[in-house]
Amino acid sequence: QYLVYGLVDPISKQLRYVGQSSTGMQRPLSHTWESKLYRKDRKSTRFTHCQVWIQKLIKDNLKPEIEILEACDSKEALNAAEVFYISYF
């Protein structure tokens, strides 16, 4: 299933990240996987802003909340919806 999702700060309830998934909930959940969370970005050899934020949450025994913003029927609709939500938020 194609999903546009947001990662929400569990304390402030602020939406901190918008992403897309063509693998249902697997992609949103992968943000907290140790194998991805501590792997530096290949282009800049740094951790992304999202990774640093989630690393801090995990250090405090917290995880981001996942909010499904929209379910889409096609890859094209998924891309358009992600662009919409990024610009909206």
C-alpha positions as a Markdown table, in Angstrom:
| # | Residue | x | y | z |
|---|---|---|---|---|
| 1 | Gln | 0.0 | 0.0 | 0.0 |
| 2 | Tyr | 1.2 | 3.5 | -0.9 |
| 3 | Leu | 1.2 | 5.8 | 2.2 |
| 4 | Val | 2.2 | 9.4 | 2.9 |
| 5 | Tyr | 3.1 | 9.5 | 6.6 |
| 6 | Gly | 4.4 | 11.9 | 9.2 |
| 7 | Leu | 6.6 | 11.4 | 12.2 |
| 8 | Val | 5.3 | 13.3 | 15.2 |
| 9 | Asp | 7.3 | 14.4 | 18.3 |
| 10 | Pro | 5.8 | 12.4 | 21.2 |
| 11 | Ile | 6.3 | 15.3 | 23.6 |
| 12 | Ser | 5.3 | 18.4 | 21.6 |
| 13 | Lys | 3.0 | 16.6 | 19.2 |
| 14 | Gln | 4.6 | 18.6 | 16.4 |
| 15 | Leu | 4.9 | 17.0 | 13.0 |
| 16 | Arg | 8.7 | 16.8 | 12.3 |
| 17 | Tyr | 9.0 | 14.7 | 9.1 |
| 18 | Val | 6.9 | 13.8 | 6.1 |
| 19 | Gly | 7.7 | 10.8 | 4.0 |
| 20 | Gln | 6.3 | 8.2 | 1.6 |
| 21 | Ser | 6.2 | 4.5 | 1.6 |
| 22 | Ser | 5.4 | 1.9 | -1.1 |
| 23 | Thr | 5.8 | -0.9 | 1.5 |
| 24 | Gly | 3.0 | 0.0 | 3.9 |
| 25 | Met | 4.1 | 0.6 | 7.5 |
| 26 | Gln | 7.6 | -0.9 | 6.9 |
| 27 | Arg | 9.2 | 2.4 | 5.8 |
| 28 | Pro | 7.7 | 4.5 | 8.6 |
| 29 | Leu | 8.8 | 2.0 | 11.2 |
| 30 | Ser | 12.3 | 1.7 | 9.7 |
| 31 | His | 13.2 | 5.2 | 10.9 |
| 32 | Thr | 13.9 | 3.7 | 14.4 |
| 33 | Trp | 15.8 | 0.6 | 13.2 |
| 34 | Glu | 19.3 | 0.7 | 14.6 |
| 35 | Ser | 20.7 | -0.4 | 11.2 |
| 36 | Lys | 19.3 | 2.8 | 9.5 |
| 37 | Leu | 19.3 | 5.2 | 12.5 |
| 38 | Tyr | 23.1 | 5.1 | 12.9 |
| 39 | Arg | 24.1 | 4.9 | 9.2 |
| 40 | Lys | 25.4 | 8.2 | 8.0 |
| 41 | Asp | 24.0 | 9.8 | 4.8 |
| 42 | Arg | 26.0 | 8.6 | 1.8 |
| 43 | Lys | 26.2 | 12.1 | 0.2 |
| 44 | Ser | 27.3 | 14.1 | 3.1 |
| 45 | Thr | 28.7 | 11.5 | 5.5 |
| 46 | Arg | 26.6 | 13.0 | 8.3 |
| 47 | Phe | 23.5 | 12.0 | 10.1 |
| 48 | Thr | 20.4 | 13.6 | 8.7 |
| 49 | His | 18.4 | 16.0 | 10.8 |
| 50 | Cys | 15.7 | 13.4 | 11.2 |
| 51 | Gln | 18.2 | 10.8 | 12.4 |
| 52 | Val | 19.6 | 13.1 | 15.0 |
| 53 | Trp | 16.1 | 14.0 | 16.3 |
| 54 | Ile | 15.1 | 10.3 | 16.6 |
| 55 | Gln | 18.5 | 9.4 | 18.2 |
| 56 | Lys | 17.7 | 11.9 | 20.9 |
| 57 | Leu | 14.2 | 10.5 | 21.4 |
| 58 | Ile | 15.5 | 6.9 | 21.7 |
| 59 | Lys | 18.1 | 8.1 | 24.2 |
| 60 | Asp | 15.2 | 9.3 | 26.3 |
| 61 | Asn | 13.3 | 5.9 | 25.8 |
| 62 | Leu | 10.9 | 7.5 | 23.3 |
| 63 | Lys | 10.0 | 7.0 | 19.7 |
| 64 | Pro | 8.3 | 9.2 | 17.1 |
| 65 | Glu | 4.6 | 8.7 | 16.6 |
| 66 | Ile | 3.5 | 7.7 | 13.1 |
| 67 | Glu | 0.6 | 9.4 | 11.6 |
| 68 | Ile | -0.8 | 8.3 | 8.2 |
| 69 | Leu | -1.6 | 11.4 | 6.3 |
| 70 | Glu | -2.9 | 9.7 | 3.1 |
| 71 | Ala | -3.3 | 6.3 | 1.4 |
| 72 | Cys | -2.8 | 6.4 | -2.3 |
| 73 | Asp | -3.7 | 4.1 | -5.2 |
| 74 | Ser | -0.6 | 4.7 | -7.4 |
| 75 | Lys | 3.0 | 5.8 | -7.3 |
| 76 | Glu | 2.1 | 8.9 | -9.2 |
| 77 | Ala | -0.6 | 9.9 | -6.6 |
| 78 | Leu | 1.9 | 9.0 | -3.9 |
| 79 | Asn | 4.5 | 11.5 | -5.2 |
| 80 | Ala | 1.9 | 14.2 | -5.6 |
| 81 | Ala | 0.5 | 13.7 | -2.2 |
| 82 | Glu | 4.0 | 13.8 | -0.6 |
| 83 | Val | 4.8 | 17.1 | -2.3 |
| 84 | Phe | 1.5 | 18.5 | -1.1 |
| 85 | Tyr | 2.0 | 17.5 | 2.5 |
| 86 | Ile | 5.6 | 18.7 | 2.6 |
| 87 | Ser | 4.5 | 22.2 | 1.3 |
| 88 | Tyr | 1.4 | 22.2 | 3.5 |
| 89 | Phe | 3.3 | 21.5 | 6.7 |
